[in-house]
Coordinates of C-alpha atoms and ligand atoms in Angstrom, one line a residue:
X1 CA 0.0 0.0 0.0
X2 CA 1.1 3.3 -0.9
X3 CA 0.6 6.8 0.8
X4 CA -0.4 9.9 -1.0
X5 CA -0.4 13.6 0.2
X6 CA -3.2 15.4 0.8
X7 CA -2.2 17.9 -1.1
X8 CA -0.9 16.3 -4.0
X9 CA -2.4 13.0 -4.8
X10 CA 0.0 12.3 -7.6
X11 CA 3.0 11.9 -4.7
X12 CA 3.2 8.4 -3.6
X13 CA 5.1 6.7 -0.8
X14 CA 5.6 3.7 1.1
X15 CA 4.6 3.2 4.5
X16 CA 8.8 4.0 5.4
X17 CA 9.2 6.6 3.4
X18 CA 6.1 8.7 4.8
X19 CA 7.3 7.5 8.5
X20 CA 10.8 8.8 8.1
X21 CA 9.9 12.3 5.9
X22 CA 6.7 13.2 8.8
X23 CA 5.2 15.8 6.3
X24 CA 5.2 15.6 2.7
X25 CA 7.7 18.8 0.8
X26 CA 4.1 20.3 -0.3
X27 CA 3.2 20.5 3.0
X28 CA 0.3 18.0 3.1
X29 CA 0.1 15.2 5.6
X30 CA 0.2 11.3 4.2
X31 CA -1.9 9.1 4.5
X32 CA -3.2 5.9 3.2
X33 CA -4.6 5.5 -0.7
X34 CA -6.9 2.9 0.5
X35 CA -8.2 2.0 3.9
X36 CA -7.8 -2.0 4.8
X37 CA -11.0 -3.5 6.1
X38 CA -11.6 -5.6 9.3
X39 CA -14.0 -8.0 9.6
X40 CA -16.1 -9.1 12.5
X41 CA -14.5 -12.6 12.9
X42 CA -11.4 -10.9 12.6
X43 CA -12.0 -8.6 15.9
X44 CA -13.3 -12.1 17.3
X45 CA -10.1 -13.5 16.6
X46 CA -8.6 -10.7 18.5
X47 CA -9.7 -12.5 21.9
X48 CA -7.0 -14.8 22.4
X49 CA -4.3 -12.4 21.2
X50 CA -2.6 -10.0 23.6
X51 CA -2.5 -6.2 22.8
X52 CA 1.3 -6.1 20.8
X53 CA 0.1 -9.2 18.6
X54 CA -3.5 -7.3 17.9
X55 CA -1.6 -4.1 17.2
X56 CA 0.7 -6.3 14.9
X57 CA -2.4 -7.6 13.1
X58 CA -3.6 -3.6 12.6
X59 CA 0.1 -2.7 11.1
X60 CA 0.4 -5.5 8.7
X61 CA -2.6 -4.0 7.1
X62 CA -1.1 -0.6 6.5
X63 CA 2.5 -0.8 6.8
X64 CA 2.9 -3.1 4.1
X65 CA 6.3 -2.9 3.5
X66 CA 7.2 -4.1 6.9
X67 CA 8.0 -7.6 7.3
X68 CA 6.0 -9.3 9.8
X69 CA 9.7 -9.3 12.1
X70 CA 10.0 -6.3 11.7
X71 CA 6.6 -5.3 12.8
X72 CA 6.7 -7.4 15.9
X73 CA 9.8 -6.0 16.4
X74 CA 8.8 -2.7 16.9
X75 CA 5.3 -3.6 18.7
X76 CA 7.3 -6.3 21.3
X77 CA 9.5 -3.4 22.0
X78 CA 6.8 -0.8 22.4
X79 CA 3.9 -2.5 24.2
X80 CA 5.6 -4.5 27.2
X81 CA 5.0 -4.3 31.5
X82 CA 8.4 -2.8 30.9
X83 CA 6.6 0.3 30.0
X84 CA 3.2 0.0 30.7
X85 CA 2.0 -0.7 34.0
X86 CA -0.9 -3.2 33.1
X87 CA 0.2 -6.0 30.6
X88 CA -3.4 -5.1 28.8
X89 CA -1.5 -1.8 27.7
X90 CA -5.0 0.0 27.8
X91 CA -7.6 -0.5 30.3
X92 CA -11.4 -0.5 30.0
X93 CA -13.4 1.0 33.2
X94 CA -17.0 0.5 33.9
X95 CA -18.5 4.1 34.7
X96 CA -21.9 3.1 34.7
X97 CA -24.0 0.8 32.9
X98 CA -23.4 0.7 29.2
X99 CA -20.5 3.2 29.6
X100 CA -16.8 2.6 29.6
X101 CA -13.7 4.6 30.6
X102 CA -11.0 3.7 27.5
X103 CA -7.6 4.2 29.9
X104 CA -5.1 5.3 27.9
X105 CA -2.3 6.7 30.6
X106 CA -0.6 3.7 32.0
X107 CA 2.4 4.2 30.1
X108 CA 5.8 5.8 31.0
X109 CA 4.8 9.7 30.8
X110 CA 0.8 8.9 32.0
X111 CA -1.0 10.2 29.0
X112 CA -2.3 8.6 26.3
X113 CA 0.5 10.2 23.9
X114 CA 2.8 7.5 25.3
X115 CA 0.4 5.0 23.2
X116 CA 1.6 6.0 19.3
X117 CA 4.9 7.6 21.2
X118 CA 6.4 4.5 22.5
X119 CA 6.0 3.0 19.1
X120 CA 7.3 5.6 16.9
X121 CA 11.4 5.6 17.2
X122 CA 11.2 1.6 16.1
X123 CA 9.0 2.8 13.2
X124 CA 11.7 5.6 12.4
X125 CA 14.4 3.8 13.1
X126 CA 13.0 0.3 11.0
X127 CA 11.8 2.1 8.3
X128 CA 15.1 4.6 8.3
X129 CA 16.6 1.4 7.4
X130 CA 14.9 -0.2 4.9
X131 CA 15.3 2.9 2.9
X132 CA 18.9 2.3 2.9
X133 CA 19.2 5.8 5.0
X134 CA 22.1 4.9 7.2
X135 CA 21.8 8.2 8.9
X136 CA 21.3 8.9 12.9
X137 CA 17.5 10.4 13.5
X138 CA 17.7 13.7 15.4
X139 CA 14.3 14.6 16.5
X140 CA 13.8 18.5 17.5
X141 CA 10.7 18.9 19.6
X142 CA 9.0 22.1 20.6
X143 CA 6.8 21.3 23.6
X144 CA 4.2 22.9 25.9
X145 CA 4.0 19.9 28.3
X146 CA 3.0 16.6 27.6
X147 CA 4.3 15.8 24.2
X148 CA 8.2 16.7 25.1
X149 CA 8.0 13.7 27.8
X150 CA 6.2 10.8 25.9
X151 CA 8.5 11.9 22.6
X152 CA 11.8 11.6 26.0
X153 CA 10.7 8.3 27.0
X154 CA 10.0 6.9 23.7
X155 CA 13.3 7.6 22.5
X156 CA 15.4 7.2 25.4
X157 CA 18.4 4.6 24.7
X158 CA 16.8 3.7 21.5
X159 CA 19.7 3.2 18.8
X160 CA 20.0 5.4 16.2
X161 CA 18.3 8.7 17.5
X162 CA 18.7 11.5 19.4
X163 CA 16.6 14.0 20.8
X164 CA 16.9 17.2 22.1
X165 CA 13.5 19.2 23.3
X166 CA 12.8 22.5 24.0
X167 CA 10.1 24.1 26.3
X168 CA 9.3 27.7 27.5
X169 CA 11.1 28.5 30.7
X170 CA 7.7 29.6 32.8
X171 CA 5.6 28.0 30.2
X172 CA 5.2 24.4 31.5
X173 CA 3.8 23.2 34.9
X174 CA 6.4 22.4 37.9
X175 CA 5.8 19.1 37.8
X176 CA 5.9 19.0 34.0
X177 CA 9.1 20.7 34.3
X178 CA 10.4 18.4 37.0
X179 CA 9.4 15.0 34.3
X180 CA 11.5 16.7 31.7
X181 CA 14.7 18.1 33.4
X182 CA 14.9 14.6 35.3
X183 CA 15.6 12.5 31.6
X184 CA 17.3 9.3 31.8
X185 CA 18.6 8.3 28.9
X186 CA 22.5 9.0 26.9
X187 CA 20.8 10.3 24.1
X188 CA 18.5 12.9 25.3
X189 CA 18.5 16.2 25.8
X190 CA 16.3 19.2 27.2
X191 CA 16.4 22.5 27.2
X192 CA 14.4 25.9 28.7
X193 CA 13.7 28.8 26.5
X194 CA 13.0 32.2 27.7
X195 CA 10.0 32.6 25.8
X196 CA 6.5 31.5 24.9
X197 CA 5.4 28.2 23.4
X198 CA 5.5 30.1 20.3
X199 CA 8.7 31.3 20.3
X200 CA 10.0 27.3 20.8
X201 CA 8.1 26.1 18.0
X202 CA 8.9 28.7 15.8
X203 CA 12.7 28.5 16.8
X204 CA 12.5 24.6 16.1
X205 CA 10.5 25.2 12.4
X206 CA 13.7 27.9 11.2
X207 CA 15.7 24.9 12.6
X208 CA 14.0 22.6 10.4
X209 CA 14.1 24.8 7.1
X210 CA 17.6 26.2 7.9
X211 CA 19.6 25.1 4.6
X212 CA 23.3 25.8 6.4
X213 CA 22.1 23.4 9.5
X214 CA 20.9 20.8 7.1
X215 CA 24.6 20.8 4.9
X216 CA 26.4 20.2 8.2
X217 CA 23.7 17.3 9.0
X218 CA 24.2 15.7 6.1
X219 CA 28.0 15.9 6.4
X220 CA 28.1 14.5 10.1
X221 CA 25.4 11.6 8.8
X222 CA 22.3 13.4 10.7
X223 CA 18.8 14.0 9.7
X224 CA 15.8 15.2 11.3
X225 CA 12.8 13.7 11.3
X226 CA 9.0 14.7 13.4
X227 CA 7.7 12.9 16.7
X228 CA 4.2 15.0 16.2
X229 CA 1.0 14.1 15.4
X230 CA 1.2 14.9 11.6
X231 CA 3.1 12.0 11.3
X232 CA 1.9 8.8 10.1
X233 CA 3.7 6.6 12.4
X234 CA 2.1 8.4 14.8
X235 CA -1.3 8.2 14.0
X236 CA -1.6 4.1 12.9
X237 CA -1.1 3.2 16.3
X238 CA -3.8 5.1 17.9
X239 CA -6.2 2.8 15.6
X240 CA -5.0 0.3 17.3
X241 CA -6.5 0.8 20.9
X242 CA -10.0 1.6 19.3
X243 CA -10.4 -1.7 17.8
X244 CA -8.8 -3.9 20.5
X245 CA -11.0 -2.1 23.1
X246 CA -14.2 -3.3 21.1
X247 CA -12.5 -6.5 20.7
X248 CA -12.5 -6.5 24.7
X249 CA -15.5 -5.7 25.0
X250 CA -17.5 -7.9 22.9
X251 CA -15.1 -10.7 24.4
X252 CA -16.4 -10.1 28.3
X253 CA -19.7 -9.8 27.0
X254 CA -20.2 -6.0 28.1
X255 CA -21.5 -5.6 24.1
X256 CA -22.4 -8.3 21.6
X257 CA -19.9 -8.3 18.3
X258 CA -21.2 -6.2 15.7
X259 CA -23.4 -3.9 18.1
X260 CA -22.6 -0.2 17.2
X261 CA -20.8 2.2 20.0
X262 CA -20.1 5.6 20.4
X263 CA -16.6 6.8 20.7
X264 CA -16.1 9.9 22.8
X265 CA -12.9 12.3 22.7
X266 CA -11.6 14.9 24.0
X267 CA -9.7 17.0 21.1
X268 CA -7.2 19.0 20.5
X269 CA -5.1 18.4 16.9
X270 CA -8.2 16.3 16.1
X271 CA -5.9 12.9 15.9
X272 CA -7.0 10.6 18.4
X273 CA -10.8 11.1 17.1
X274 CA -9.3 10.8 13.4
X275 CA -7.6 7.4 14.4
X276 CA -11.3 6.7 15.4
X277 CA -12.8 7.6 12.2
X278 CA -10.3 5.4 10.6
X279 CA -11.4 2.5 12.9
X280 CA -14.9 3.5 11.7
X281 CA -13.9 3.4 8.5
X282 CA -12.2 0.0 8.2
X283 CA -14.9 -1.6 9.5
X284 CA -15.8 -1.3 13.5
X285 CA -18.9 -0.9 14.3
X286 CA -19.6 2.9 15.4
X287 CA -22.4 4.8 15.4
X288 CA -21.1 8.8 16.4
X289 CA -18.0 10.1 17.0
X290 CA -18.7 12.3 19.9
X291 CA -15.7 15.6 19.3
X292 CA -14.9 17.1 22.4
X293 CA -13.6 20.7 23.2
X294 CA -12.5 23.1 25.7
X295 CA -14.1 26.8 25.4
X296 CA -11.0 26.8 22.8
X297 CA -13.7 25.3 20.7
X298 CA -12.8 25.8 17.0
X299 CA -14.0 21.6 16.1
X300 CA -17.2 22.4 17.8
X301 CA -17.9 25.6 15.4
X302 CA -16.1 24.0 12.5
X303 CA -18.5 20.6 13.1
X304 CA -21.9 22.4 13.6
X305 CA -21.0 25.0 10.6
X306 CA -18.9 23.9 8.2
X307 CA -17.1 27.1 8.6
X308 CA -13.5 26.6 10.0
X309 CA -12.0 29.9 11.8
X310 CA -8.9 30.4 13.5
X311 CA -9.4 34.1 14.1
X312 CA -10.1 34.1 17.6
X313 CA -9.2 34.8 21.2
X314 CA -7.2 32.0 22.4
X315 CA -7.6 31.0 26.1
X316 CA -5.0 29.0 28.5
X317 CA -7.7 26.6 30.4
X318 CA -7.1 23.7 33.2
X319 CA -7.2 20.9 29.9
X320 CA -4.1 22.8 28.4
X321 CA -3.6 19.9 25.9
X322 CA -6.2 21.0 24.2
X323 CA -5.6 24.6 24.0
X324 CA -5.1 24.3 20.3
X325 CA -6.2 26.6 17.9
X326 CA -4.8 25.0 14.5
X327 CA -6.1 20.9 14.4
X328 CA -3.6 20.1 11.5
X329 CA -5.1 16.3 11.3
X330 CA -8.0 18.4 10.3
X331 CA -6.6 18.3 6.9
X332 CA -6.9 14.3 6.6
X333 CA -10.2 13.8 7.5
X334 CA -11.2 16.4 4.9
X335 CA -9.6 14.5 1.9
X336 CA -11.2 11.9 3.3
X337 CA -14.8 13.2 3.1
X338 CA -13.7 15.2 -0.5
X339 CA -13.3 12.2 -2.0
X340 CA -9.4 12.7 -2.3
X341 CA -9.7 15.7 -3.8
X342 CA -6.3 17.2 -3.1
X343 CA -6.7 20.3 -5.3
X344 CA -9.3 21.3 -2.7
X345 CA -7.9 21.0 0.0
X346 CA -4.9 23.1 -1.2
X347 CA -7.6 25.8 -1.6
X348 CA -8.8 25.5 1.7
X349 CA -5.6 25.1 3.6
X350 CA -3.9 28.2 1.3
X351 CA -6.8 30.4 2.5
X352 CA -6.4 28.9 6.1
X353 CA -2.5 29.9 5.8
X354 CA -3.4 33.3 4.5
X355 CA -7.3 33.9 6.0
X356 CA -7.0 31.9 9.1
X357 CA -10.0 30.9 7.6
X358 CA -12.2 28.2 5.2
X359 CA -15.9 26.9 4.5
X360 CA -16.7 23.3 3.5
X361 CA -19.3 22.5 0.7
X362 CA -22.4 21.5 1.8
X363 CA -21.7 18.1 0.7
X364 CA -18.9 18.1 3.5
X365 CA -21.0 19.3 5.8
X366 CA -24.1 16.8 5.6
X367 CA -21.0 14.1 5.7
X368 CA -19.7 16.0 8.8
X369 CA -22.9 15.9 10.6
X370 CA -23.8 12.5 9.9
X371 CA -20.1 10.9 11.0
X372 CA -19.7 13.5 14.5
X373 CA -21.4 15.3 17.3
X374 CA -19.4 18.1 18.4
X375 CA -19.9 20.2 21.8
X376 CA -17.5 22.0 24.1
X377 CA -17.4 23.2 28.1
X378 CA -15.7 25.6 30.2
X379 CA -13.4 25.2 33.2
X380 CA -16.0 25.5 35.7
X381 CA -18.0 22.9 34.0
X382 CA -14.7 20.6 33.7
X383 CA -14.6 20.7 37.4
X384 CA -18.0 20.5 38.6
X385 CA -17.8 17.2 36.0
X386 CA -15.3 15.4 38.2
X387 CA -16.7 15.8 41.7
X388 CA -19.8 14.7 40.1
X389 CA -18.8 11.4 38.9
X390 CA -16.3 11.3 41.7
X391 CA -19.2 11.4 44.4
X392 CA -21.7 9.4 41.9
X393 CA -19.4 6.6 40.7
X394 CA -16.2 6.9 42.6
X395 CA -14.1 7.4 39.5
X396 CA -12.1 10.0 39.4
X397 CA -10.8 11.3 36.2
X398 CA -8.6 14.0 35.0
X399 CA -9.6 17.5 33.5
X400 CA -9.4 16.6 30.0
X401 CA -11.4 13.7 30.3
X402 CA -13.7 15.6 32.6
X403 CA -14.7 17.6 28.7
X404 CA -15.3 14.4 27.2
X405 CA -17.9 12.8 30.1
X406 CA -19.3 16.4 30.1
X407 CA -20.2 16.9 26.3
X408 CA -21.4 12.8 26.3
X409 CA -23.9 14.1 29.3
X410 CA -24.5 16.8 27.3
X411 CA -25.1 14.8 23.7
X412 CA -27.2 12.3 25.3
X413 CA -29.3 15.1 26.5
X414 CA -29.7 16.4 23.4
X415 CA -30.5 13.2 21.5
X416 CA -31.8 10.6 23.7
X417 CA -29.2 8.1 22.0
X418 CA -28.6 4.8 24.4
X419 CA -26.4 3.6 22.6
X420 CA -23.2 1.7 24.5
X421 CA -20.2 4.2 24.7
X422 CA -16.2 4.7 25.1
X423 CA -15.4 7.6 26.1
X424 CA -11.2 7.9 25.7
X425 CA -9.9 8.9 28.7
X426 CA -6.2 10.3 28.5
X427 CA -4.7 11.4 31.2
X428 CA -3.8 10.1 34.6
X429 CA -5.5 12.2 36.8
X430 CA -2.2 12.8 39.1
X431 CA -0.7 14.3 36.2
X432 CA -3.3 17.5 36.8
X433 CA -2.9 16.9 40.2
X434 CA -3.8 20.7 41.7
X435 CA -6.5 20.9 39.0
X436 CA -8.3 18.1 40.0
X437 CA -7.4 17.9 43.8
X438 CA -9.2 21.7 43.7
X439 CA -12.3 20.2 41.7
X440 CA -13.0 17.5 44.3
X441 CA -12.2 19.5 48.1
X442 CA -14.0 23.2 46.2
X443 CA -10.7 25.2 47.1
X444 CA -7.0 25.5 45.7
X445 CA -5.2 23.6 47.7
X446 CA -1.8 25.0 49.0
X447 CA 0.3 22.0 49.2
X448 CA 3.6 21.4 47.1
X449 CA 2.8 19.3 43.7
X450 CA 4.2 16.3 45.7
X451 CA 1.8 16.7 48.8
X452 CA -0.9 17.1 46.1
X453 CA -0.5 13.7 44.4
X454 CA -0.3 11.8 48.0
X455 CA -3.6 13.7 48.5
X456 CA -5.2 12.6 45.7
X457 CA -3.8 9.1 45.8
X458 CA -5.7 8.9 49.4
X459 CA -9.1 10.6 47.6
X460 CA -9.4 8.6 44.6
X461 CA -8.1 5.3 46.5
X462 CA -5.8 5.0 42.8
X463 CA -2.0 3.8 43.4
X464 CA 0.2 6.7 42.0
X465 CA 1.9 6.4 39.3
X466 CA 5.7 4.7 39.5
X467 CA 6.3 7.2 36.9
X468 CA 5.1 10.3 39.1
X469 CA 6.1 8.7 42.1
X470 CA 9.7 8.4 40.9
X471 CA 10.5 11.7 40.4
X472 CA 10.7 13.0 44.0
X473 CA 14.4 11.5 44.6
X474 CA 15.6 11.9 40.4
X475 CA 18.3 14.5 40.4
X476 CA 18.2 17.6 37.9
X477 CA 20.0 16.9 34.3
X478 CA 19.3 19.3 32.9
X479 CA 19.3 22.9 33.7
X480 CA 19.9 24.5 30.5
X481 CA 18.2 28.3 29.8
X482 CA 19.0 29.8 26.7
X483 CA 17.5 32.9 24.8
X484 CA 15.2 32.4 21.6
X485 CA 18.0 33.5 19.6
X486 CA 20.1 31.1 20.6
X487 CA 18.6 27.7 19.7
X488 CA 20.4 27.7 16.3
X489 CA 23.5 27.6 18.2
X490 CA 22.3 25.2 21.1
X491 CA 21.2 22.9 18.1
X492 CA 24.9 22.9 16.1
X493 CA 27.1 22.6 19.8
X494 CA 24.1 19.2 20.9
X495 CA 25.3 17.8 17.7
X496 CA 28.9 18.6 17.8
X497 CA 28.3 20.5 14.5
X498 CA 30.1 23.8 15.3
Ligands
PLP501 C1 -2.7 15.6 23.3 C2 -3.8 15.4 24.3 C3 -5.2 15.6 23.9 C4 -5.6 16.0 22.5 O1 -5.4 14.9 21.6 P1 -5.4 15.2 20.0 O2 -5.0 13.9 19.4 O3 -4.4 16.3 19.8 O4 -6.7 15.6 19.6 C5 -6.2 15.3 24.9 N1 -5.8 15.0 26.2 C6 -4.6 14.9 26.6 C7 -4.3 14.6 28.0 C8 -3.5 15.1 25.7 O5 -2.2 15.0 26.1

């Protein structure tokens, strides 16, 4: 199977080749030029397998290139109690009756980012070689938080890479901060920026596009490649857990194979719902996909009216993972429901470059509407969300989560629709810790981030995470601060490229 780009359907990939390049030169994302089915008896077969072999089945389907060693390889490696803290990988809670929590955080950095990111440096570094490109993979990553860690602990130690990451110096939570600057690993990196988010990510993309830095790669036998969500090798996995989950539950009984489910999921550059839609797509039985936003709510807008619209206020709110403005896997669901029509979406993403703004046909529309529900909520409603189901069901969940159970309440409302439903849940709660520990005693709490997750480990009755727990008695590594100007030359001295 090859991969095209949404931008240019007459560019054609393998599965390696799109893993290793991230985004295409025309700045369209790849993606599949078919979608494999799966077949009931399939998923039924999925009962006696473990998660790795079921996400090994999923991969042979699109990463055809792979050999099947090579794909156990990398899932073997990936999906083990050496990372995860449950051999199932993913767990499936019962909130109430006919509705399940889809766990997503028991890996390394507790959040569901860990799922595609413990994955993707054996896809780079597998595919890197069956291209023949004997080069080392440096991955640059601009983060706010959450990504910077997973992308850390999936790299760490692995051959062939190196990473080096880059967050703003007040930008970040303490505890954030504290997972980052605490890196094991001998071939990681991490470094503050006195600046904004921004101000990172933009440092990192002149990095990217900077032709001197890439002569001296080449030279030294470097090249860059992406550990974000527009990559492909990123996204294929997060298929995976939607179809295993189903697999699960038709297996205990808690649904019958073949019965439709909703999918909930709380959104931000609109790629866990897409890996969804692709689920839906190849064959697993789902009614709606239920997109869920903070008050940053451009997918709610963009779902009810077709209109997409970046020109707003943006807000900094207690589910900052979702503060997102720009949902670049936007662009694949939209060739999707276009038919593949690539020159169309170069319109709409050209006037989204130079507008911040595009409308849909009404053919996309109706398709939009019929595939998703879309509805958003505020911080207050995010916290008044997890007492509530903390007091009713004695679950407690974490602040992004808390948008997805609040816009299902909110859809069923609206609809009446029974039918079964997942709602993905990605974040441990401990990881939002003062956020959370605030939503369930009514006040801000005024203990240290430490004090905070012993509280919450007594509230919630939930072990805390090794992970979290860890980090208490790790010494600092890393206590770099550099001006924005200075990446460039951060960048050239990591790499001994001066
Ligand atoms: C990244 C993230 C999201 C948003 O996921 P997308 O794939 O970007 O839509 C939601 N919740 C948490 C905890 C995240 O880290």
């Amino acid at each position: 199977m090859y991969y095209k780009s949404t931008r240019n359907s007459g560019i054609k990939v393998s599965s390696a080749d799109a893993i290793t390049r991230g985004i295409s030169e025309d700045g369209g994302l790849f993606v599949p030029e078919s979608i494999p089915k799966i077949s009931l008896d399939e998923i039924k077969y999925f009962s006696g397998l473990n998660y790795s072999c079921r996400a090994a089945y999923i991969f042979k389907k699109f990463l055809t290139d792979f050999t099947d060693e090579e794909i156990r390889y990398c899932t073997d490696n990936a999906y083990s109690e050496k990372n995860f803290e449950t051999a199932n990988i993913a767990e499936i809670a019962e909130l109430f009756e006919g509705t399940y929590m889809l766990e997503l955080w028991h890996g390394p950095t507790c959040a569901f980012k860990d799922m595609a990111l413990q994955i993707l440096p054996y896809f780079l570094t597998v595919s890197a070689k069956k291209i023949n490109l004997d080069k080392k993979i440096i991955i640059l990553v601009a983060t706010s938080g959450d990504t910077g860690k997973a992308a850390l602990e999936g790299f760490k130690d692995v051959e062939g890479t190196q990473i080096l990451v880059f967050y703003p110096e007040d930008g970040v939570s303490p505890m954030q901060k504290r997972q980052m600057t605490t890196q094991l690993g001998s071939n990681v990196g991490v470094c503050a920026v006195k600046g904004n988010f921004d101000d990172c990510q933009n440092g990192v993309k002149a990095i990217f596009t900077d032709k001197a830095v890439h002569e001296k790669m080449d030279a030294a036998g470097l090249m860059f490649s992406s550990a974000n969500s527009i990559n492909w090798g990123r996204l294929v996995p997060q298929i995976v857990y939607y179809i295993s989950s189903y697999a699960s539950l038709a297996e205990s009984g808690r649904i019958e194979l073949g019965e439709d489910i909703n999918i909930v999921v709380p959104t931000g550059n609109f790629g866990n719902i897409l890996a969804a839609y692709y689920a839906k797509q190849m064959g697993l039985p789902i009614n709606k996909l239920i997109c869920a936003s903070n008050v940053n709510k451009v997918l709610t807008d963009f779902i009810e009216t077709g209109i997409y619209d970046r020109n707003r206020r943006f807000y900094a709110t207690c589910s900052p993972s979702m503060d997102i403005l720009i949902s670049s896997n936007l662009e694949r669901l939209l060739y999707l429901l276009t038919g593949h029509d690539d020159a169309q979406i170069r319109e709409w993403f050209e006037e989204l470059a130079k507008n911040g703004r595009y409308e849909v046909t009404d053919a996309v529309k109706a398709e939009l509407k019929k595939e998703f529900y879309a509805g958003y909520c505020d911080d207050v409603q995010t916290k008044e969300t997890i007492k509530e189901i903390y007091d009713k069901y004695s679950y407690t969940c974490d602040t992004h989560t808390a948008v997805a159970v609040k816009v299902y309440e909110d859809y069923k409302k609206a609809t009446g629709d029974t039918t079964k439903t997942l709602i993905a849940s990605t974040a441990s709660p401990f990881k939002f810790s003062a956020s959370v520990l605030e939503a369930i005693d009514g006040a801000k709490s005024e203990l240290d981030e430490y004090d905070m997750v012993e509280r919450l480990a007594e509230l919630s009755k939930l072990p805390v995470p090794s992970a979290l727990a860890d980090l208490k008695d790790r010494e600092r590594r890393f206590a770099d601060s550099i001006e924005k100007s200075e990446m460039n030359a951060y960048v050239l001295k990591d790499f001994g490229l001066e």
